[in-house]
mmCIF file of C-alpha atoms in Angstrom:
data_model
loop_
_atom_site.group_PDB
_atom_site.id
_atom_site.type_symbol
_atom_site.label_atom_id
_atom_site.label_comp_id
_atom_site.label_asym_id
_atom_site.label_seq_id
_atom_site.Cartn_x
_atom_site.Cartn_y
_atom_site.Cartn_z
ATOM 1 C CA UNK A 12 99.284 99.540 90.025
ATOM 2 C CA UNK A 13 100.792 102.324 91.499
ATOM 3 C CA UNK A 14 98.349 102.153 94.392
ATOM 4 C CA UNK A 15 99.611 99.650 95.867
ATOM 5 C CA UNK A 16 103.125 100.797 95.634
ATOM 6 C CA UNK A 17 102.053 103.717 97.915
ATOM 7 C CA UNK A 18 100.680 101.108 100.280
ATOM 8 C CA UNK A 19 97.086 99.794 100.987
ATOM 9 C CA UNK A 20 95.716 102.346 103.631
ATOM 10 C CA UNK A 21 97.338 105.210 101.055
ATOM 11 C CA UNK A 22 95.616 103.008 97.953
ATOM 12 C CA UNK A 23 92.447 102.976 99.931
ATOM 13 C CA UNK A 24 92.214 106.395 100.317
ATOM 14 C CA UNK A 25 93.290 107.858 96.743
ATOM 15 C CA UNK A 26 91.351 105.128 94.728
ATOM 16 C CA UNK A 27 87.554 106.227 95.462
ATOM 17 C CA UNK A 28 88.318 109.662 94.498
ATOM 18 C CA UNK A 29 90.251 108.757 91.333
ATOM 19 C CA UNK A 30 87.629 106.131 90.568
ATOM 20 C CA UNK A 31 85.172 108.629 90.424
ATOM 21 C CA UNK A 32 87.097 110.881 88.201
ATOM 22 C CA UNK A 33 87.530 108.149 85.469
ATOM 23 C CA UNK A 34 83.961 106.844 86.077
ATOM 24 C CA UNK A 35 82.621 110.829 85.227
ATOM 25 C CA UNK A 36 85.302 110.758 82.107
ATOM 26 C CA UNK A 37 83.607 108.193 81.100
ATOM 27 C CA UNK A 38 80.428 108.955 81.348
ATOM 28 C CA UNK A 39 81.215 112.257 79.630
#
C-alpha cells in the first residue's frame, strides 16, 4: 500500500478521494 508509506494522517487524507474515483470507475 503506498498509503501507508506516505504515512497515516497523509493515507487518511488521499484515500477518500481516491476511493471515490475507483468506486465511480466502477460503477461506470
Amino acid at each position: 500500500m503506498i498509503l501507508v508509506s506516505v504515512g497515516p494522517t497523509a493515507g487518511a487524507l488521499i484515500a477518500p478521494p481516491v476511493v471515490r474515483e475507483l468506486a465511480a470507475a466502477g460503477h461506470e
